[in-house]
Coordinates of C-alpha atoms and ligand atoms in Angstrom, one line a residue:
Chain A
M29 CA 120.0 112.4 89.9
N30 CA 121.9 109.4 88.3
N31 CA 120.0 106.6 86.6
I32 CA 120.2 104.3 89.8
D33 CA 118.3 107.0 91.7
A34 CA 115.8 107.3 88.8
L35 CA 115.3 103.5 89.1
K36 CA 114.9 103.5 92.7
E37 CA 112.4 106.3 92.5
L38 CA 110.4 104.0 90.0
L39 CA 110.6 101.0 92.3
Y40 CA 109.6 102.9 95.4
K41 CA 106.5 104.3 93.8
M42 CA 105.5 100.9 92.6
A43 CA 106.2 99.1 95.8
D44 CA 104.5 101.8 98.0
D45 CA 101.4 101.9 95.8
Q46 CA 101.2 98.1 96.1
L47 CA 101.8 98.0 99.8
I48 CA 99.2 100.7 100.6
I49 CA 96.5 99.5 98.3
G50 CA 97.1 96.0 99.7
H51 CA 96.6 97.3 103.2
R52 CA 93.5 99.1 102.3
N53 CA 92.0 96.1 100.5
S54 CA 92.8 93.9 103.5
E55 CA 90.6 96.1 105.6
W56 CA 87.7 94.5 103.8
N57 CA 88.5 91.4 105.8
G58 CA 85.1 90.1 107.4
L59 CA 83.3 93.2 105.9
G60 CA 82.9 92.0 102.2
P61 CA 79.4 92.5 100.6
I62 CA 79.2 88.8 100.1
L63 CA 81.5 86.0 101.4
E64 CA 83.0 85.3 97.9
E65 CA 84.1 89.0 97.6
D66 CA 85.5 89.0 101.1
I67 CA 87.9 86.2 99.9
A68 CA 88.6 87.7 96.5
F69 CA 89.6 91.0 98.1
S70 CA 91.7 89.3 100.6
S71 CA 93.4 87.1 98.0
M72 CA 94.2 90.0 95.8
A73 CA 95.5 92.1 98.7
Q74 CA 98.0 89.3 99.6
D75 CA 99.1 89.4 96.0
K76 CA 99.7 93.1 96.4
M77 CA 101.6 92.6 99.5
G78 CA 103.7 89.9 98.1
Q79 CA 104.6 92.1 95.0
S80 CA 105.5 95.0 97.2
E81 CA 107.8 92.8 99.2
H82 CA 109.5 91.6 95.9
L83 CA 110.0 95.3 94.8
Y84 CA 111.4 96.2 98.2
N85 CA 113.8 93.3 97.8
L86 CA 114.9 94.8 94.5
L87 CA 115.6 98.0 96.2
N88 CA 117.4 96.2 98.9
Q89 CA 119.8 94.9 96.2
L90 CA 120.3 98.5 95.1
G91 CA 121.5 99.3 98.7
E92 CA 118.4 100.3 100.4
A93 CA 117.3 98.7 103.8
D94 CA 115.6 95.3 103.9
A95 CA 111.9 95.0 103.1
D96 CA 110.5 95.0 106.6
T97 CA 112.6 97.9 107.6
V98 CA 111.6 100.0 104.6
A99 CA 108.0 99.1 104.8
F100 CA 107.5 99.3 108.6
T101 CA 109.8 102.2 109.7
R102 CA 109.2 105.0 107.3
N103 CA 106.8 108.0 108.0
A104 CA 104.3 109.5 105.4
P105 CA 106.8 112.0 103.8
Q106 CA 109.1 109.2 102.9
F107 CA 106.5 107.4 101.1
H108 CA 106.0 107.6 97.3
C109 CA 102.5 106.4 96.9
S110 CA 99.8 108.1 95.0
H111 CA 96.9 109.6 96.8
L112 CA 94.5 107.1 95.1
V113 CA 95.6 104.3 97.2
E114 CA 95.8 106.3 100.5
L115 CA 92.1 107.1 100.5
P116 CA 90.0 105.1 103.0
I117 CA 88.1 102.1 101.7
G118 CA 84.6 103.9 101.7
G119 CA 81.9 101.7 100.4
Y120 CA 82.3 98.7 98.4
D121 CA 81.5 100.9 95.2
F122 CA 84.5 103.1 95.8
S123 CA 86.8 100.2 96.6
L124 CA 85.9 98.4 93.5
I125 CA 86.3 101.4 91.2
R126 CA 89.7 102.2 92.8
H127 CA 90.7 98.4 92.3
F128 CA 89.6 98.8 88.7
L129 CA 91.4 102.0 88.0
F130 CA 94.5 100.9 89.9
D131 CA 94.8 97.4 88.5
F132 CA 94.5 98.4 84.9
A133 CA 97.3 100.8 85.4
E134 CA 99.4 98.2 87.2
Y135 CA 98.6 95.7 84.6
L136 CA 99.9 97.9 81.8
R137 CA 102.9 99.0 83.8
F138 CA 103.9 95.4 84.3
E139 CA 103.3 94.7 80.7
A140 CA 105.6 97.5 79.6
L141 CA 108.2 96.5 82.2
K142 CA 108.4 93.0 80.9
T143 CA 110.8 94.2 78.2
S144 CA 112.6 96.6 80.5
A145 CA 116.4 96.8 80.1
Y146 CA 116.7 96.4 83.9
Q147 CA 116.6 92.7 84.1
P148 CA 115.6 92.1 87.6
L149 CA 112.7 94.4 87.1
A150 CA 111.7 92.6 83.7
Q151 CA 111.7 89.2 85.6
V152 CA 109.5 90.5 88.4
A153 CA 107.0 92.0 85.9
K154 CA 106.8 88.7 84.0
K155 CA 106.3 86.8 87.2
F156 CA 103.5 89.2 88.4
F157 CA 101.8 89.9 85.2
G158 CA 99.5 86.8 85.3
E159 CA 98.4 87.8 88.8
V160 CA 97.6 91.2 87.9
K161 CA 95.8 90.2 84.7
Y162 CA 93.4 88.1 87.0
H163 CA 92.8 91.2 89.3
T164 CA 91.9 93.2 86.2
M165 CA 89.4 90.5 85.1
H166 CA 87.8 90.4 88.5
A167 CA 87.7 94.2 88.7
N168 CA 86.2 94.4 85.2
T169 CA 83.6 91.5 85.9
W170 CA 82.2 93.3 89.0
V171 CA 82.3 96.9 87.5
Y172 CA 80.3 95.6 84.5
Q173 CA 77.9 93.7 86.8
L174 CA 77.2 96.6 89.1
G175 CA 77.3 99.3 86.3
H176 CA 74.5 97.1 84.7
G177 CA 72.8 95.8 87.9
N178 CA 70.1 98.3 88.6
E179 CA 69.7 102.0 89.1
E180 CA 71.0 102.1 92.6
S181 CA 74.2 100.2 91.8
N182 CA 74.8 102.1 88.6
G183 CA 74.4 105.4 90.6
K184 CA 76.7 104.4 93.2
M185 CA 79.4 103.3 90.8
Q186 CA 78.9 106.5 88.7
E187 CA 79.4 108.6 91.8
S188 CA 82.6 106.7 92.9
L189 CA 84.0 106.9 89.5
N190 CA 83.5 110.7 89.3
F191 CA 85.1 111.0 92.8
A192 CA 88.0 108.6 92.0
W193 CA 88.9 109.9 88.5
D194 CA 91.1 112.8 89.2
Y195 CA 92.9 110.7 91.9
A196 CA 93.4 107.9 89.3
L197 CA 95.0 110.5 86.9
G198 CA 97.3 111.3 89.8
M199 CA 98.9 107.9 89.6
F200 CA 100.7 109.2 86.5
E201 CA 102.4 112.0 88.1
P202 CA 105.7 112.3 86.0
G203 CA 108.9 111.5 87.9
P204 CA 111.8 114.1 87.9
A205 CA 114.3 111.8 86.2
E206 CA 112.0 109.9 83.7
E207 CA 113.9 110.9 80.6
M208 CA 116.9 108.8 81.8
L209 CA 114.7 105.7 82.4
I210 CA 113.1 106.2 78.9
N211 CA 116.4 106.7 77.1
E212 CA 117.8 103.6 78.6
N213 CA 114.7 101.5 77.8
I214 CA 114.0 100.8 81.5
F215 CA 110.5 102.4 81.6
I216 CA 108.2 103.9 79.0
G217 CA 107.4 106.9 81.3
E218 CA 104.2 107.9 83.0
E219 CA 102.8 109.9 80.1
A220 CA 102.9 107.0 77.7
L221 CA 101.6 104.7 80.4
Q222 CA 98.6 107.1 81.0
A223 CA 97.7 107.1 77.3
K224 CA 97.7 103.4 77.1
W225 CA 95.6 103.2 80.3
L226 CA 93.1 105.7 78.9
E227 CA 92.8 103.6 75.7
V228 CA 92.0 100.6 77.9
V229 CA 89.7 101.8 80.7
I230 CA 87.5 104.2 78.9
P231 CA 85.9 101.8 76.6
L232 CA 85.6 99.2 79.3
L233 CA 83.8 101.7 81.7
E234 CA 81.6 102.8 78.9
K235 CA 80.6 99.1 78.3
S236 CA 79.8 99.0 81.9
N237 CA 77.1 101.9 81.5
L238 CA 79.3 104.4 83.2
V239 CA 80.2 108.0 82.0
I240 CA 83.7 109.3 81.9
P241 CA 84.0 112.7 83.5
E242 CA 84.1 115.4 80.9
K243 CA 87.7 115.7 79.5
S244 CA 87.8 119.5 80.1
S245 CA 87.3 119.0 83.8
W246 CA 90.1 116.5 84.4
A247 CA 92.5 117.8 87.0
P248 CA 95.1 115.0 88.1
I249 CA 95.8 115.1 91.8
Y250 CA 99.6 115.0 92.1
G251 CA 101.9 115.2 95.3
G252 CA 102.2 111.6 96.5
R253 CA 105.3 110.9 94.4
T254 CA 107.2 113.6 96.2
G255 CA 106.1 112.9 99.6
N256 CA 103.1 115.2 99.9
H257 CA 100.2 113.0 101.0
T258 CA 96.6 113.2 102.0
A259 CA 95.9 113.2 105.8
H260 CA 94.9 109.5 105.5
L261 CA 98.4 108.1 105.0
Q262 CA 100.0 108.7 108.4
P263 CA 97.2 107.2 110.6
L264 CA 97.4 104.1 108.2
L265 CA 101.1 103.9 108.7
S266 CA 100.8 104.3 112.5
E267 CA 98.4 101.5 112.6
M268 CA 100.5 99.3 110.3
T269 CA 103.7 99.8 112.4
E270 CA 102.0 99.6 115.9
V271 CA 103.3 96.2 116.8
Y272 CA 106.6 96.3 114.8
S273 CA 107.6 99.6 116.6
I274 CA 107.2 98.1 120.1
D275 CA 110.7 96.7 119.3
P276 CA 111.9 97.1 115.7
S277 CA 115.0 95.1 116.6
A278 CA 112.9 92.2 117.8
D279 CA 112.3 89.1 115.7
W280 CA 108.7 88.8 115.3
Chain B
M1 CA 80.1 74.7 121.5
Y2 CA 82.2 74.6 118.4
G3 CA 80.8 71.5 116.7
N4 CA 78.8 70.1 119.6
A5 CA 75.7 72.2 119.3
Y6 CA 73.4 72.6 122.1
I7 CA 70.6 70.1 122.6
D8 CA 67.2 71.1 123.9
P9 CA 66.0 68.3 126.0
N10 CA 62.3 69.4 125.7
E11 CA 62.5 69.2 121.8
K12 CA 60.1 66.7 120.2
F13 CA 62.3 64.0 119.0
S14 CA 60.6 62.0 116.5
S15 CA 57.5 62.1 114.3
E16 CA 54.7 59.7 113.2
E17 CA 55.9 58.8 109.9
E18 CA 59.3 57.7 111.3
T19 CA 58.4 54.0 111.7
P20 CA 60.6 51.6 113.5
E21 CA 61.5 50.0 110.2
L22 CA 62.6 53.1 108.7
L23 CA 64.6 54.2 111.7
A24 CA 66.2 50.7 111.9
A25 CA 67.3 50.8 108.4
F26 CA 68.7 54.2 108.9
Q27 CA 70.7 53.0 111.8
A28 CA 71.9 50.0 110.0
R29 CA 73.3 52.2 107.2
I30 CA 75.2 54.3 109.9
D31 CA 76.4 51.3 111.8
A32 CA 77.8 49.9 108.5
G33 CA 79.8 53.2 108.2
D34 CA 77.6 54.5 105.2
K35 CA 77.6 58.3 104.6
I36 CA 74.2 59.9 104.5
E37 CA 73.7 62.1 101.5
P38 CA 71.3 64.9 101.0
Q39 CA 68.8 63.1 99.0
D40 CA 68.6 60.0 101.4
W41 CA 65.8 59.6 103.9
M42 CA 66.7 60.9 107.4
P43 CA 64.8 61.3 110.5
A44 CA 63.7 64.9 111.1
M45 CA 65.7 65.3 114.3
Y46 CA 68.9 64.1 112.5
R47 CA 68.3 66.9 109.9
K48 CA 67.5 69.5 112.5
Q49 CA 70.5 68.8 114.7
L50 CA 72.9 68.7 111.7
I51 CA 71.7 72.0 110.4
R52 CA 72.1 73.6 113.8
M53 CA 75.5 72.1 114.1
I54 CA 76.9 73.0 110.8
E55 CA 75.3 76.5 110.9
Q56 CA 76.9 77.2 114.2
H57 CA 80.1 76.0 112.9
A58 CA 79.8 78.2 109.9
H59 CA 79.0 81.3 112.0
S60 CA 82.0 80.4 114.3
E61 CA 84.3 80.5 111.3
I62 CA 82.9 83.8 110.1
I63 CA 82.7 85.6 113.4
G64 CA 86.1 84.0 114.3
S65 CA 87.7 85.8 111.5
L66 CA 87.0 89.2 113.3
P67 CA 89.1 89.1 116.3
E68 CA 92.1 88.0 114.4
G69 CA 91.3 90.1 111.3
T70 CA 91.7 93.2 113.4
W71 CA 95.4 92.4 113.5
I72 CA 95.9 92.1 109.8
T73 CA 96.6 95.7 109.5
R74 CA 99.0 95.8 112.6
A75 CA 100.8 92.5 111.8
P76 CA 104.6 93.0 112.4
G77 CA 106.5 92.5 109.0
F78 CA 105.7 90.9 105.7
R79 CA 105.9 87.2 106.8
R80 CA 103.4 87.6 109.6
K81 CA 101.1 89.9 107.6
L82 CA 100.8 87.5 104.7
A83 CA 100.4 84.4 106.8
L84 CA 97.6 86.0 108.9
M85 CA 95.9 87.4 105.8
A86 CA 96.0 83.8 104.4
K87 CA 94.6 82.3 107.5
V88 CA 91.9 84.6 107.9
Q89 CA 90.9 84.3 104.2
D90 CA 90.8 80.4 104.9
E91 CA 88.4 81.0 107.8
V92 CA 86.0 82.9 105.6
G93 CA 86.4 80.2 103.1
H94 CA 85.4 77.7 105.8
A95 CA 82.3 79.6 106.5
Q96 CA 81.5 79.5 102.9
L97 CA 82.0 75.7 102.6
L98 CA 80.0 75.1 105.8
Y99 CA 77.0 77.2 104.7
S100 CA 76.9 75.3 101.4
A101 CA 77.0 72.0 103.4
A102 CA 74.1 73.2 105.7
E103 CA 72.2 74.3 102.5
T104 CA 72.1 70.6 101.4
L105 CA 69.9 70.0 104.4
G106 CA 67.3 72.6 103.2
K107 CA 68.2 75.8 105.0
S108 CA 69.3 78.9 102.8
R109 CA 72.4 80.9 103.4
E110 CA 70.3 84.0 103.8
D111 CA 68.1 82.3 106.5
M112 CA 71.3 81.4 108.4
M113 CA 72.8 84.9 108.0
N114 CA 69.6 86.3 109.3
D115 CA 69.6 84.1 112.3
L116 CA 73.1 85.1 113.1
I117 CA 72.6 88.8 112.9
T118 CA 69.4 88.7 114.8
G119 CA 71.1 86.7 117.5
K120 CA 68.8 83.6 117.0
S121 CA 71.7 81.2 116.3
K122 CA 74.9 80.9 118.3
Y123 CA 78.4 80.7 117.5
S124 CA 81.4 79.6 119.3
N125 CA 81.5 81.4 122.6
I126 CA 85.3 81.9 122.5
F127 CA 84.9 84.6 119.9
N128 CA 83.2 86.8 122.3
Y129 CA 86.4 87.6 124.0
P130 CA 88.7 90.4 122.6
A131 CA 92.1 89.9 121.0
L132 CA 93.7 92.7 123.1
T133 CA 97.3 92.4 121.8
W134 CA 99.2 90.9 118.9
A135 CA 100.1 88.1 121.2
D136 CA 96.5 87.2 121.8
S137 CA 96.2 86.9 118.0
A138 CA 99.1 84.4 118.1
V139 CA 97.5 82.4 121.0
I140 CA 94.2 82.3 119.1
A141 CA 95.9 81.0 115.9
W142 CA 97.6 78.3 117.9
L143 CA 95.4 77.2 120.7
V144 CA 91.8 78.0 119.4
D145 CA 92.6 76.5 116.1
A146 CA 94.2 73.4 117.9
G147 CA 90.9 73.2 119.8
A148 CA 89.0 73.4 116.6
I149 CA 91.0 70.7 115.0
V150 CA 90.3 68.3 117.9
N151 CA 86.6 69.0 117.4
Q152 CA 86.6 68.9 113.6
L153 CA 88.5 65.8 113.4
A154 CA 86.1 64.0 115.5
N155 CA 83.2 65.4 113.6
S156 CA 84.8 64.5 110.2
K157 CA 84.3 60.7 111.2
G158 CA 80.6 61.5 111.5
S159 CA 77.7 60.2 109.2
Y160 CA 76.6 63.2 107.0
G161 CA 78.6 63.1 103.7
P162 CA 78.6 66.8 102.8
Y163 CA 79.8 67.9 106.3
C164 CA 82.5 65.2 106.5
R165 CA 83.9 66.2 103.2
A166 CA 83.9 69.9 104.1
L167 CA 85.6 69.0 107.4
E168 CA 88.3 67.1 105.8
R169 CA 89.3 70.0 103.6
I170 CA 88.9 72.4 106.6
C171 CA 91.2 70.2 108.9
Y172 CA 93.8 70.1 106.2
E173 CA 93.9 74.0 106.2
E174 CA 93.5 74.3 109.9
S175 CA 96.8 72.3 110.4
F176 CA 98.6 75.3 108.6
H177 CA 96.9 77.8 110.9
L178 CA 98.1 75.8 114.0
K179 CA 101.7 75.8 112.6
Y180 CA 101.5 79.5 112.0
G181 CA 100.0 80.2 115.4
H182 CA 102.7 78.0 117.1
D183 CA 105.6 79.5 115.4
N184 CA 104.3 83.0 116.2
V185 CA 103.9 82.0 120.0
V186 CA 107.4 80.4 120.0
H187 CA 108.9 83.7 118.5
L188 CA 107.3 85.6 121.2
A189 CA 107.9 83.3 124.0
T190 CA 111.7 83.1 123.3
G191 CA 112.0 86.8 122.3
T192 CA 112.7 90.0 124.1
K193 CA 111.4 90.6 127.6
K194 CA 108.4 92.6 126.2
Q195 CA 107.4 89.9 123.9
R196 CA 107.5 87.3 126.6
E197 CA 105.3 89.4 128.9
M198 CA 102.9 90.0 126.1
V199 CA 102.5 86.3 125.3
Q200 CA 102.4 85.3 129.0
A201 CA 99.6 87.9 129.6
A202 CA 97.6 86.6 126.5
M203 CA 98.0 83.0 127.4
T204 CA 96.6 83.8 131.1
R205 CA 93.7 85.7 129.4
W206 CA 92.8 82.9 127.0
W207 CA 93.1 79.9 129.5
T208 CA 89.4 80.1 130.8
P209 CA 87.9 80.7 127.4
L210 CA 89.9 77.7 126.1
M211 CA 88.7 75.6 129.0
H212 CA 85.2 76.6 128.2
F213 CA 85.8 75.9 124.5
F214 CA 84.4 72.2 124.4
G215 CA 81.4 73.0 126.5
P216 CA 80.3 71.8 129.9
S217 CA 80.4 68.1 130.8
D218 CA 77.6 66.4 128.8
K219 CA 74.7 65.3 130.8
A220 CA 73.6 61.7 130.0
S221 CA 70.2 61.9 128.0
V222 CA 68.3 60.0 125.7
H223 CA 68.8 62.7 123.1
S224 CA 72.6 62.8 123.1
D225 CA 72.7 58.9 123.2
T226 CA 70.7 58.9 120.0
L227 CA 72.8 61.6 118.4
M228 CA 76.0 59.6 119.3
R229 CA 74.4 56.6 117.7
W230 CA 73.5 58.5 114.6
K231 CA 77.0 59.8 114.6
V232 CA 76.1 63.3 114.7
K233 CA 77.7 63.9 118.0
M234 CA 81.2 62.1 117.9
A235 CA 82.8 62.6 121.1
S236 CA 81.9 63.9 124.6
N237 CA 82.9 67.4 125.5
D238 CA 85.0 66.1 128.3
A239 CA 86.8 63.6 126.1
M240 CA 87.7 66.4 123.6
R241 CA 88.9 68.7 126.4
Q242 CA 91.1 66.0 127.8
Q243 CA 92.5 65.2 124.5
F244 CA 93.3 68.9 123.9
M245 CA 95.0 69.3 127.3
D246 CA 97.0 66.2 126.7
M247 CA 98.3 67.5 123.4
Y248 CA 98.9 71.3 124.2
I249 CA 99.6 71.7 128.0
P250 CA 103.1 70.0 127.8
K251 CA 104.0 72.2 124.8
I252 CA 102.9 75.4 126.6
W253 CA 104.9 74.5 129.6
D254 CA 107.9 73.6 127.4
L255 CA 107.9 77.3 126.2
G256 CA 108.3 78.4 130.0
L257 CA 104.8 79.8 130.0
T258 CA 102.5 79.4 132.9
L259 CA 98.7 78.6 133.1
P260 CA 96.5 80.2 135.7
D261 CA 95.3 76.9 137.4
P262 CA 97.2 75.6 140.5
L263 CA 95.4 72.3 140.2
L264 CA 96.5 71.5 136.6
K265 CA 98.5 68.3 136.4
K266 CA 98.1 65.0 134.8
N267 CA 96.7 62.4 137.2
T268 CA 98.9 59.3 136.8
E269 CA 96.1 57.0 138.2
T270 CA 93.3 58.0 135.9
G271 CA 95.6 59.2 133.0
L272 CA 93.4 62.3 132.9
W273 CA 94.2 65.8 133.6
D274 CA 93.1 67.3 137.0
Y275 CA 92.0 71.0 136.7
T276 CA 89.7 73.6 138.4
E277 CA 86.4 73.7 136.8
P278 CA 86.2 77.0 134.8
D279 CA 83.3 79.3 135.8
W280 CA 80.4 77.7 134.0
E281 CA 78.1 80.6 135.1
E282 CA 80.4 82.9 133.0
F283 CA 80.2 80.6 130.2
K284 CA 76.3 80.7 130.4
R285 CA 76.2 84.4 130.6
V286 CA 78.5 84.9 127.7
I287 CA 76.7 82.5 125.5
N288 CA 73.5 84.1 126.3
G289 CA 74.8 87.5 125.0
D290 CA 76.4 89.1 127.9
G291 CA 80.2 88.7 127.0
P292 CA 82.8 91.3 126.5
C293 CA 82.4 91.4 122.7
N294 CA 79.0 89.7 121.7
A295 CA 77.3 93.1 120.8
E296 CA 80.4 94.3 118.9
R297 CA 80.8 91.0 116.9
L298 CA 77.2 91.0 115.9
A299 CA 77.2 94.7 115.1
V300 CA 80.2 94.3 112.7
R301 CA 78.5 91.3 110.9
R302 CA 75.2 93.2 110.7
M303 CA 76.9 96.3 109.5
A304 CA 78.6 94.2 106.7
E305 CA 75.4 92.5 105.8
E306 CA 73.5 95.8 105.6
N307 CA 76.3 97.6 103.7
G308 CA 76.5 94.8 101.2
R309 CA 72.8 94.5 100.5
W310 CA 72.8 96.8 97.5
V311 CA 75.4 94.5 95.8
A312 CA 73.1 91.5 96.4
R313 CA 70.1 93.5 95.1
A314 CA 72.1 94.4 92.0
I315 CA 73.4 90.9 91.0
N316 CA 69.9 89.4 91.7
N317 CA 68.2 91.8 89.6
E318 CA 66.4 89.7 87.1
E319 CA 66.2 92.3 84.4
A320 CA 69.9 92.8 84.4
E321 CA 72.1 91.1 81.8
H322 CA 73.5 88.2 83.7
V323 CA 77.2 87.7 84.5
R324 CA 78.6 85.2 86.7
P325 CA 80.6 86.4 89.5
F326 CA 84.2 85.8 88.6
A327 CA 85.6 84.9 92.0
Ligands
LIG408 FE1 88.4 77.4 110.2
LIG409 FE1 89.2 78.8 113.4
LIG410 FE1 91.7 78.2 111.4

């Protein structure tokens, strides 16, 4: 693996994560618990989609196919997303916790990438940093509100956090060629990112009246980065490409 | 049936305290082009009819987001996906704006929601038909939104301030929806054989619901005359239908698409379109609950409401430390 491949791997996992979580969050359309949240989830899902398209465009510059082809013609084993983003939307409590855990990771990833030695990625990171910051504020406000709301809402949030935690740790699955990226100051690496993430999310969750699962029980769920996915991903992709695949050469 | 809400001819129309003097002063303000604001005096029937109209319009926006919404996850390509998501988000935003406008007249959002999910209040009939293919979603975005614009532009010249202001913003956004829908239909109509067949089939399916869209010819009645004078009802159903046909039939034909009505043609003598009356019995049946999607639409809305109740309970909890929703 040379460093272009390592870079592509980084871009693929970021773009795929954003595409798939954007897709999942867009499923909330018309089903949000209140109209304002319906709108907020849709707006953030659009941001994620837009960001993934941008990252696919960077891949295109590195010789990969165009964004539509890459997003709409691959099958599950060719995707690099984490299991966390593949899971069905579940209840609003799960979707909200996932949004919180994912978006803080994304925020910190972009923050680190703002100074990446790979200029095109540094520029994208600077461009999207503000958007993602807004998403984390949204997530934190709601997690706080429902963590404190009443017994019922606290219980639901806690249960979803317990369920999501190991999946969230799975986002930081180390890549095979990370050393190369770290040495060339392209990316700080998953381990360092996870440490930053824990430093940020643990106090916020505790402030929201939620309990972090016992550290000794943590068992990160890996596999997504190497194309081994949950059973939920392929049906999602089949749905996503249903119209596009009627005629991939057509102009839609 | 979009903005022109159903009028019950047997409804009591005025009350004792509505003296001729008060009514005349009210009429004079409207004739002078004044906007009526929430705190102003207004006849009970004016209030009632406006609540009904704005509420039905709000319901139409939120239910209307469902048939197109089901295509977000299947939209072909980033460009269409992002545009459709933005459009559907706008529609939900329209519902929010309209519920707020209706609330200024004294009915709470919660009561309106309850009346929607129990089937007590109506929404535009057209959303009781399914969007079977991607092309249906394109036809909806173009022509249902076009119909909505005809209706909403007329209503934005009405007399109730909060409704007019909401409609101005809504019409501005609707014009982007129409552009998106038109571009989408053009791509399909000038695309591959499969795409062309798809969009023709969708156009054929949606023609009757589109003809139903503005409602049956208005019957002359004291009620509807009064509502016209009060600038609650701004144009007759037939006038709006004709305007819609005038603007869009030529565009549809230009794309090489056909419409399933052999009588359809512009009458050079009257300047109006000749057409076959759509089946108004079907219209009545569907509006009274027996359409292809009525049950499904309400079930989805009801499920969303019920699944979301715990969130509302938690944020309305008096004991809780209060945090304003961020978005
Ligand atoms: Fe709308
Ligand atoms: Fe609409
Ligand atoms: Fe619209």
